[in-house]
XYZ file of C-alpha atoms in Angstrom:
655
model
C 40.134 35.790 79.642
C 37.453 33.860 77.728
C 35.872 32.682 80.985
C 39.055 30.878 82.098
C 40.533 31.854 85.500
C 43.892 33.527 85.058
C 45.669 31.182 87.459
C 44.540 28.172 85.364
C 45.781 29.516 82.025
C 48.740 27.563 80.623
C 50.503 29.252 77.722
C 51.886 26.515 75.473
C 52.944 28.292 72.254
C 54.942 31.483 71.668
C 55.636 33.618 68.587
C 58.606 35.961 68.267
C 58.269 39.301 66.451
C 60.574 42.355 66.430
C 59.975 44.963 69.123
C 58.908 48.339 67.705
C 56.887 51.474 68.389
C 53.645 52.048 66.445
C 51.313 54.989 66.187
C 47.679 54.725 67.223
C 46.558 55.791 63.754
C 48.442 52.892 62.119
C 47.521 50.336 64.769
C 44.545 48.882 62.919
C 46.696 48.235 59.821
C 49.775 46.916 61.648
C 50.302 43.278 60.665
C 51.214 42.129 64.186
C 48.113 43.805 65.640
C 45.982 42.175 62.960
C 47.577 38.789 63.742
C 46.880 39.169 67.477
C 43.257 40.133 66.808
C 42.839 37.121 64.537
C 44.231 34.868 67.280
C 41.612 36.197 69.671
C 38.868 35.772 67.054
C 39.568 32.037 66.735
C 39.293 31.586 70.522
C 42.926 31.768 71.633
C 44.026 33.546 74.799
C 46.850 35.990 74.020
C 49.448 37.585 76.256
C 52.118 39.946 74.912
C 55.504 40.258 76.621
C 58.268 42.725 75.731
C 61.815 41.363 75.817
C 65.174 43.032 75.391
C 65.063 43.109 71.590
C 61.898 41.226 70.610
C 58.244 40.961 71.482
C 56.750 37.614 72.450
C 53.139 36.598 71.788
C 52.117 33.779 74.149
C 49.113 31.649 73.246
C 46.802 29.461 75.298
C 43.624 27.672 74.246
C 40.562 26.769 76.339
C 39.409 23.174 76.133
C 36.359 24.095 74.047
C 38.537 25.851 71.472
C 40.792 22.790 71.170
C 37.779 20.464 71.025
C 36.049 22.326 68.227
C 39.199 22.592 66.123
C 39.887 18.873 66.717
C 36.414 18.119 65.350
C 37.092 20.408 62.390
C 40.364 18.566 61.722
C 38.424 15.251 61.832
C 40.837 13.999 64.489
C 40.230 10.401 65.542
C 40.224 9.478 69.228
C 39.584 6.329 71.216
C 36.102 5.885 72.684
C 35.189 4.023 75.875
C 34.298 0.910 73.879
C 37.765 0.897 72.302
C 36.838 2.072 68.807
C 38.621 5.049 67.252
C 36.016 7.501 65.985
C 36.097 11.010 64.601
C 36.045 13.457 67.500
C 32.875 15.450 68.152
C 32.832 18.188 70.766
C 29.163 17.590 71.618
C 29.932 13.912 72.384
C 32.945 14.618 74.566
C 31.947 12.102 77.263
C 32.230 9.234 74.810
C 35.995 9.626 74.408
C 38.716 8.234 76.665
C 40.931 10.673 78.532
C 44.712 10.541 78.866
C 46.461 8.925 81.883
C 46.879 12.382 83.466
C 43.149 13.132 83.093
C 43.401 15.531 80.145
C 41.222 15.065 77.071
C 43.981 15.679 74.518
C 47.599 14.548 74.569
C 50.399 17.069 74.098
C 50.868 15.917 70.509
C 47.152 16.384 69.762
C 47.110 19.820 71.407
C 50.126 20.892 69.387
C 48.409 19.816 66.162
C 45.335 21.840 67.161
C 47.466 24.910 67.882
C 49.170 24.657 64.494
C 45.839 24.309 62.741
C 44.454 27.329 64.576
C 47.332 29.706 63.925
C 48.241 28.632 60.390
C 44.664 28.374 59.081
C 43.991 32.069 59.628
C 43.457 33.110 56.013
C 42.214 36.158 54.167
C 38.527 35.380 53.571
C 37.928 38.469 51.463
C 37.833 38.406 47.699
C 40.630 40.977 47.417
C 44.091 41.480 48.894
C 44.507 43.260 52.228
C 47.299 45.806 52.652
C 49.073 45.589 56.009
C 51.940 47.656 57.352
C 55.056 46.983 59.379
C 57.514 49.799 60.201
C 56.405 51.784 57.154
C 56.603 48.777 54.836
C 53.473 47.599 53.058
C 52.675 43.879 52.957
C 50.058 42.346 50.708
C 47.945 39.641 52.355
C 46.569 37.735 49.397
C 43.048 36.333 49.362
C 42.884 32.765 50.660
C 46.477 32.819 51.960
C 47.685 32.148 55.509
C 48.593 35.291 57.431
C 51.191 33.600 59.636
C 52.977 32.001 56.699
C 53.059 35.367 54.937
C 54.606 37.037 57.974
C 57.147 34.234 58.305
C 58.195 34.734 54.681
C 58.650 38.436 55.347
C 60.763 37.690 58.422
C 58.333 39.476 60.741
C 57.464 36.330 62.691
C 60.890 34.959 63.541
C 59.908 31.707 65.209
C 57.005 29.699 66.559
C 58.000 27.376 69.410
C 56.435 25.416 72.311
C 56.708 26.795 75.839
C 57.575 24.927 79.006
C 54.815 24.558 81.586
C 56.617 25.788 84.706
C 54.485 23.832 87.188
C 54.856 20.506 85.374
C 58.505 21.190 84.540
C 59.468 21.771 88.184
C 57.506 18.701 89.236
C 59.407 16.552 86.717
C 62.703 18.061 87.847
C 62.033 16.933 91.410
C 60.565 13.513 90.656
C 62.747 12.561 87.677
C 65.835 14.553 86.684
C 67.142 15.228 90.219
C 65.869 12.003 91.776
C 69.085 9.960 91.726
C 68.038 7.551 94.486
C 65.612 5.602 92.289
C 68.337 4.720 89.752
C 66.270 3.422 86.796
C 62.740 4.351 87.991
C 61.074 7.000 85.825
C 57.574 8.578 85.707
C 56.913 7.430 82.136
C 53.257 8.528 82.052
C 54.195 12.045 83.173
C 56.991 12.146 80.581
C 54.493 11.105 77.903
C 52.002 13.764 78.996
C 54.659 16.502 78.934
C 56.938 15.598 76.005
C 54.844 13.333 73.806
C 55.078 9.768 72.582
C 58.503 9.509 70.984
C 60.525 10.967 73.872
C 58.548 8.886 76.390
C 59.243 5.726 74.368
C 62.976 6.573 74.319
C 63.178 6.937 78.096
C 61.087 3.788 78.607
C 63.551 1.922 76.378
C 66.593 3.431 78.122
C 65.248 2.564 81.573
C 64.411 -1.035 80.654
C 67.747 -1.461 78.829
C 69.668 -0.241 81.884
C 67.751 -2.495 84.295
C 68.346 -5.539 82.114
C 72.063 -4.716 81.869
C 72.575 -5.534 85.559
C 72.891 -9.260 84.724
C 75.641 -9.074 82.042
C 77.398 -6.327 84.038
C 77.590 -8.591 87.094
C 78.694 -11.596 85.012
C 81.326 -9.518 83.222
C 82.631 -8.084 86.498
C 83.086 -11.622 87.858
C 85.004 -12.667 84.725
C 87.253 -9.618 85.004
C 88.069 -10.006 88.704
C 88.487 -13.783 88.926
C 91.233 -15.689 87.111
C 89.668 -18.922 85.899
C 92.926 -20.232 84.387
C 92.353 -23.101 81.995
C 88.623 -22.975 82.702
C 88.334 -19.773 80.693
C 87.868 -21.902 77.571
C 84.563 -22.991 79.136
C 83.631 -19.818 81.021
C 83.946 -17.436 78.054
C 81.693 -19.524 75.769
C 79.153 -19.651 78.631
C 79.354 -15.873 78.945
C 78.962 -15.488 75.193
C 75.873 -17.724 75.092
C 74.309 -15.966 78.077
C 74.669 -12.432 76.653
C 73.245 -13.460 73.270
C 70.237 -15.007 74.992
C 70.018 -11.917 77.198
C 69.962 -9.579 74.198
C 67.386 -11.645 72.291
C 65.099 -11.878 75.319
C 65.481 -8.201 76.102
C 64.247 -7.055 72.709
C 61.362 -9.517 72.730
C 60.241 -8.251 76.118
C 60.779 -4.667 74.977
C 58.293 -5.261 72.165
C 55.823 -6.470 74.776
C 56.399 -3.384 76.913
C 56.058 -1.158 73.846
C 52.676 -2.762 73.065
C 51.550 -2.284 76.661
C 52.560 1.397 76.625
C 50.719 1.939 73.351
C 47.568 0.395 74.800
C 47.867 2.439 78.006
C 48.296 5.673 76.080
C 45.410 4.827 73.694
C 47.550 5.007 70.571
C 45.688 4.084 67.415
C 45.384 0.481 66.247
C 43.915 -0.608 62.968
C 40.574 -2.310 63.662
C 41.065 -5.956 62.774
C 40.354 -9.318 64.369
C 43.393 -10.927 62.787
C 46.553 -11.587 64.776
C 48.655 -9.568 62.394
C 47.531 -6.151 63.567
C 49.766 -3.189 62.849
C 50.381 -0.399 65.303
C 50.481 2.999 63.627
C 54.062 3.829 62.803
C 55.366 0.245 63.106
C 55.593 -0.680 59.436
C 58.760 1.078 58.327
C 59.381 -0.253 54.833
C 55.977 0.030 53.214
C 55.699 2.123 50.119
C 52.173 3.400 49.656
C 51.094 5.344 46.590
C 50.202 9.010 46.986
C 46.557 9.936 47.304
C 46.634 11.778 43.965
C 47.625 8.590 42.155
C 44.724 6.683 43.694
C 42.204 9.443 42.980
C 43.344 9.915 39.394
C 43.263 6.230 38.579
C 40.722 5.560 35.864
C 38.093 2.926 35.422
C 40.530 0.719 33.504
C 41.732 -1.722 36.178
C 44.683 -2.885 34.067
C 46.130 0.608 33.689
C 45.464 1.323 37.369
C 47.337 -1.821 38.375
C 50.257 -0.992 36.076
C 50.511 2.552 37.456
C 50.560 1.344 41.059
C 53.135 -1.367 40.300
C 55.308 1.135 38.438
C 55.151 3.551 41.372
C 56.001 0.773 43.840
C 59.013 -0.566 41.940
C 60.355 2.861 41.070
C 60.274 3.594 44.801
C 62.267 0.458 45.573
C 64.755 1.190 42.795
C 65.295 4.755 44.001
C 65.946 3.533 47.525
C 68.290 0.805 46.230
C 70.165 3.385 44.129
C 70.613 5.670 47.139
C 71.781 2.792 49.324
C 74.368 1.800 46.699
C 75.668 5.386 46.563
C 76.081 5.472 50.341
C 77.763 2.041 50.473
C 80.227 2.888 47.690
C 81.026 6.208 49.374
C 81.767 4.384 52.623
C 83.988 1.801 50.915
C 85.893 4.213 48.659
C 86.240 7.233 50.962
C 85.790 6.298 54.596
C 87.304 2.796 54.669
C 90.861 3.892 53.659
C 90.801 6.640 56.316
C 89.670 4.198 59.015
C 92.297 1.604 58.044
C 95.033 4.264 58.049
C 94.085 5.297 61.574
C 94.007 1.675 62.760
C 97.421 0.959 61.225
C 99.007 4.063 62.800
C 97.533 3.112 66.156
C 99.117 -0.358 65.850
C 102.622 0.783 64.874
C 102.913 3.683 67.343
C 104.667 2.797 70.607
C 103.824 5.705 72.928
C 100.492 5.502 74.747
C 100.251 9.296 74.933
C 100.683 9.602 71.182
C 98.003 6.930 70.677
C 95.658 8.800 72.981
C 96.245 12.061 71.113
C 95.723 10.304 67.779
C 92.373 8.974 69.019
C 91.250 12.453 70.080
C 92.161 13.933 66.678
C 90.458 11.020 64.939
C 87.209 11.499 66.883
C 87.168 15.192 65.986
C 87.817 14.584 62.280
C 85.128 11.940 61.873
C 82.513 14.419 63.144
C 82.981 16.390 59.911
C 82.828 13.208 57.817
C 79.533 12.334 59.460
C 78.014 15.784 58.907
C 78.933 15.647 55.221
C 77.473 12.140 54.949
C 74.303 13.307 56.696
C 73.818 16.178 54.252
C 74.314 13.862 51.279
C 71.845 11.352 52.752
C 69.195 14.048 53.214
C 69.491 15.094 49.573
C 69.157 11.494 48.451
C 66.146 10.826 50.688
C 64.240 13.726 49.134
C 64.172 11.718 45.887
C 62.680 8.601 47.522
C 58.984 7.704 47.591
C 58.628 7.763 51.369
C 55.078 7.977 52.689
C 55.690 10.575 55.415
C 58.338 12.274 57.523
C 58.741 9.314 59.875
C 59.602 6.998 56.968
C 62.081 9.576 55.697
C 63.615 9.775 59.156
C 63.978 5.982 59.293
C 65.662 5.954 55.889
C 68.050 8.638 57.131
C 68.801 6.584 60.250
C 69.810 3.536 58.180
C 72.110 5.533 55.923
C 73.831 7.578 58.619
C 74.251 4.585 60.907
C 76.194 2.921 58.078
C 78.707 5.776 58.303
C 78.929 5.500 62.076
C 79.203 1.706 61.942
C 82.229 1.963 59.691
C 83.980 4.647 61.707
C 83.219 3.040 65.069
C 84.080 -0.593 64.407
C 86.449 -0.927 61.451
C 89.500 -0.065 63.578
C 88.431 -2.578 66.214
C 87.924 -5.232 63.528
C 91.414 -4.428 62.228
C 93.040 -5.162 65.590
C 90.936 -8.246 66.177
C 91.076 -9.840 62.714
C 94.523 -8.961 61.424
C 96.716 -8.777 64.522
C 94.700 -10.921 66.972
C 96.109 -8.805 69.794
C 93.742 -8.960 72.758
C 95.632 -6.388 74.831
C 95.508 -3.768 72.065
C 91.878 -4.663 71.398
C 90.980 -4.037 75.041
C 92.830 -0.710 75.052
C 90.919 0.418 71.976
C 87.611 -0.674 73.515
C 88.329 1.194 76.752
C 89.261 4.350 74.871
C 86.229 4.151 72.601
C 83.763 3.429 75.406
C 85.091 5.893 77.955
C 86.539 8.660 75.776
C 83.682 8.680 73.262
C 80.962 8.682 75.915
C 82.698 11.339 78.019
C 83.195 13.601 74.990
C 79.635 12.961 73.828
C 78.188 13.895 77.217
C 80.346 17.019 77.444
C 79.304 18.220 73.994
C 75.687 17.152 74.491
C 75.178 18.806 77.879
C 77.865 21.435 78.417
C 77.642 23.391 75.160
C 73.860 24.021 75.341
C 74.220 25.100 78.969
C 77.103 27.469 78.203
C 75.274 29.022 75.247
C 72.120 29.509 77.270
C 73.954 30.874 80.335
C 75.678 33.471 78.181
C 72.472 34.659 76.496
C 69.944 34.598 79.355
C 71.392 37.520 81.334
C 68.705 40.181 81.989
C 66.145 38.368 79.810
C 62.499 37.887 80.841
C 61.138 34.356 81.359
C 59.645 33.793 77.902
C 62.758 35.311 76.327
C 64.875 32.837 78.284
C 62.857 30.070 76.657
C 63.531 31.591 73.246
C 67.278 31.828 73.912
C 67.572 28.165 74.837
C 68.998 25.823 72.144
C 66.572 23.555 70.304
C 66.495 19.784 70.739
C 67.833 19.011 67.272
C 69.906 16.281 65.657
C 73.547 16.860 64.802
C 72.992 15.838 61.172
C 69.613 17.302 60.259
C 67.040 19.474 61.980
C 64.666 18.867 59.083
C 63.919 15.168 59.586
C 65.267 14.245 63.019
C 65.306 15.728 66.495
C 67.812 15.195 69.296
C 66.630 11.624 69.822
C 68.726 10.646 66.806
C 71.942 11.396 68.698
C 70.648 9.758 71.891
C 69.622 6.559 70.108
C 72.844 6.582 68.082
C 74.880 6.720 71.284
C 72.958 3.727 72.663
C 73.327 1.748 69.417
C 77.086 2.329 69.174
C 77.499 1.393 72.831
C 75.399 -1.756 72.365
C 77.410 -2.792 69.317
C 80.724 -2.228 71.089
C 79.896 -4.240 74.211
C 78.089 -7.031 72.333
C 80.405 -7.629 69.379
C 83.547 -7.774 71.546
C 82.060 -9.144 74.767
C 84.541 -12.031 75.017
C 87.485 -9.647 74.688
C 86.335 -7.158 77.346
C 83.489 -8.409 79.590
C 83.902 -5.444 81.948
C 82.424 -3.162 79.253
C 78.900 -4.077 80.409
C 79.578 -2.641 83.864
C 80.922 0.616 82.361
C 77.868 0.887 80.127
C 75.425 0.242 82.978
C 76.944 3.056 85.055
C 76.963 5.371 82.033
C 73.291 4.672 81.267
C 72.205 5.366 84.847
C 73.860 8.777 84.578
C 72.543 9.219 81.018
C 68.915 8.968 82.128
C 69.283 11.844 84.589
C 71.492 14.053 82.415
C 69.164 13.646 79.417
C 66.206 14.517 81.638
C 68.005 17.563 83.026
C 68.957 18.627 79.505
C 65.366 18.476 78.267
C 63.856 20.183 81.306
C 66.417 22.886 82.075
C 68.809 23.477 79.181
C 66.730 23.164 76.012
C 63.445 24.436 74.661
C 60.451 22.205 74.969
C 60.730 19.852 71.964
C 58.093 19.699 69.268
C 56.123 16.473 69.958
C 56.328 13.557 67.549
C 53.764 10.782 67.422
C 56.043 7.811 66.631
C 54.839 4.919 68.799
C 57.969 2.730 68.542
C 61.736 3.193 68.354
C 61.410 2.788 64.585
C 64.466 1.886 62.517
C 66.638 1.575 65.622
C 64.998 -1.748 66.506
C 66.216 -3.275 63.235
C 69.688 -1.824 63.852
C 69.868 -3.402 67.317
C 68.757 -6.735 65.847
C 71.487 -6.457 63.201
C 74.085 -5.817 65.914
C 72.980 -8.982 67.748
C 73.637 -11.016 64.584
C 77.032 -9.363 64.176
C 77.887 -10.123 67.801
C 77.238 -13.839 67.262
C 79.731 -13.877 64.382
C 82.420 -11.692 65.995
C 82.370 -13.426 69.379
C 82.539 -16.829 67.692
C 85.659 -15.621 65.868
C 87.151 -14.295 69.141
C 86.570 -17.659 70.823
C 88.218 -19.443 67.899
C 91.314 -17.235 68.233
C 91.339 -17.729 71.988
C 91.197 -21.504 71.522
C 93.592 -21.702 68.556
C 96.364 -19.448 69.867
C 98.988 -21.192 67.764
C 97.081 -20.487 64.549
C 96.937 -24.093 63.348
C 93.287 -23.782 62.320
C 92.600 -27.492 62.704
C 89.031 -28.685 63.062
C 89.429 -30.088 66.554
C 86.547 -30.748 68.981
C 86.885 -27.277 70.554
C 86.737 -25.419 67.239
C 83.931 -27.622 65.972
C 81.947 -26.947 69.129
C 82.325 -23.174 68.597
C 81.103 -23.429 65.022
C 78.120 -25.533 66.079
C 77.390 -23.080 68.891
C 77.356 -20.184 66.413
C 74.747 -21.858 64.226
C 72.640 -22.868 67.233
C 72.643 -19.287 68.517
C 71.570 -18.000 65.117
C 68.645 -20.433 65.185
C 67.788 -19.382 68.746
C 67.902 -15.716 67.718
C 65.124 -16.265 65.180
C 63.278 -18.890 67.223
C 62.757 -16.705 70.275
C 60.668 -14.291 68.219
C 58.045 -17.073 68.143
C 58.639 -18.292 71.683
C 57.972 -14.920 73.378
C 54.850 -13.129 72.031
C 55.375 -9.499 71.090
C 52.035 -8.545 72.626
C 50.862 -9.186 76.217
C 47.743 -11.329 76.567
C 45.680 -8.509 78.131
C 46.511 -6.166 75.243
C 45.610 -8.828 72.690
C 42.350 -9.637 74.474
C 41.416 -5.960 74.692
C 42.183 -5.437 71.019
C 40.184 -8.467 69.945
C 37.239 -7.385 72.099
C 37.272 -3.879 70.627
C 37.557 -5.205 67.090
C 34.658 -7.602 67.653
C 32.471 -4.808 69.030
C 33.304 -2.640 66.035
C 32.403 -5.409 63.605
C 29.141 -6.139 65.412
C 28.092 -2.479 65.319
C 28.967 -2.132 61.644
C 27.231 -5.392 60.754
C 24.002 -4.415 62.519
C 23.985 -0.975 60.918
C 24.589 -2.467 57.472
C 21.828 -5.027 57.930
C 19.337 -2.347 59.009
C 20.311 -0.195 56.043
C 20.079 -3.055 53.554
C 16.719 -4.287 54.874
C 15.264 -0.798 54.559
C 13.946 -0.589 58.126
C 16.310 2.342 58.811
C 17.627 4.746 56.233
C 20.046 7.350 57.489
C 20.538 10.468 55.459
C 21.345 14.119 56.080
C 21.677 13.627 59.873
C 18.094 12.206 60.206
C 16.646 8.693 60.451
C 13.343 7.777 58.792
C 11.414 5.178 60.785
C 8.187 3.366 59.735
C 5.126 3.713 61.959
C 2.708 0.811 62.492
C 0.219 2.458 60.135
C 2.817 2.480 57.347
C 3.599 6.216 57.430
C 7.125 7.561 57.923
C 8.364 9.314 61.015
C 11.532 11.434 60.787
C 13.673 11.818 63.922
C 16.997 13.569 64.518
C 20.006 11.312 65.035
C 21.126 13.455 67.989
C 17.980 12.489 69.918
C 18.619 8.779 69.663
């Protein structure tokens, strides 16, 4: 097995092809046999497993194979002096390893696998005729064999495989470890699932730990009757949760920076304070490479072309946002107001409960339709890459969810000022929505998998598992969209109406503790291993959470006004004036704390500055030597001057 002991081989990728019988005389022309031979030729270890109806081709790659393809891909990795350089297999000791000791992260290995299997092309000058069940297939010169077989439907799917040893270890130490409450092995999660899923669970764990304070405060407010003092206690609670939320997100940014430094995620080399972590700038519109390459010598025309591309991109995004907003106002708003009005006029609690269930089912279809429309609109935007497209989709779809989740609550709070009805709606939304979401999220995949896995072999069981995909789009988002959406809707509900129902924080804390374990169990036992994504932050969701904090300041100020002015006189008395002043002070605090608490820990900043300084020193010295003519590097060799004036040529590899 390519010099690798069989017990150390870890198969990480699988291909699915139809099971069939072939003759020995046609074996050399069979497209699947040719594909398997090509896999072996590029250094992959192949194992073939027959299932009930399909054949599975499992792939593993030795470290040398991954290293050489990483060098061919010009992959950049962090060196021991902190500079990101193009990877070279011969200089392997110069590069930093992952926290688990491996040279490549799961995301990097997956990229190498894709490059290996999809870059198998026909190197001949003519087409090659292959066969499959008597059907002839033309493999064109210079074309990818795997893509050709996918188009023909011969290769059904390519998907990542679970590592059974690591999976069982994570099950014991994470998914089934209920005694540690919010403790999670984040480094192991990163090594197994990749950056984006690890960042989600790091955020969820920190969010749940920080929620202990408002949950305790809210529980005290719910259990103790403060009488006339509630006019002082509720404003204190309101101020404390706003400060709590602002501080939490500032400290989350610090934790995110620390995780990125620990996992050696790429930073742009700069000595300025305004460094940018890869993936953190969400709204930038950069011109395509073709536009830059094709720009002529005329600087004026080049500038005009780039400006035109930039502003057309902004206009397209603005046009799409207007379409979504008008659709929400004209189509979804009347439906939401009708539901809220029916809920107010109905007398029976059972009928109200049934109406809420029907409403929650109907809005799922509204959301799916809105998601499909958003995806079509996003395809016409000038987004730089898939992550920017995903962020744009998040903003648009969250607008739909924001309307359907909160407009009914606003109706009860603003129009009727009925605190009892408002609390009933909040309880139903928090408990019923989260219970239904968890049932759909966890039960349906398990039932589907349990029905299909009977009599299947292990790799076939992996194939039969559902994928970790978003409810709106598998093209741009994975299942983290639904998980983050659930957190955002919960955060908005408990923050914007905190003064009406302080106990909501306790419900949410308990739900999040269970959510961490059920999400872990879902990923490890019920679903396929997700395709890794390299996003280093929570992306657009951070801006959405910040928006919800601003909304909570406004809504809770209004709730306190109605609590103080129960007679509806609306006179500017000292109590009302104090609430208005408090609202403006909290808005100033919200923006001031971003300067008070640095987004980057001091040790991360010092390490970054040190690495950037070293990089500049090395580049400066090399440039000075080149300019002065004492060293001239070309073609992999360095020409040095001897004392007698003659030149001596020496290989760069011997330096």
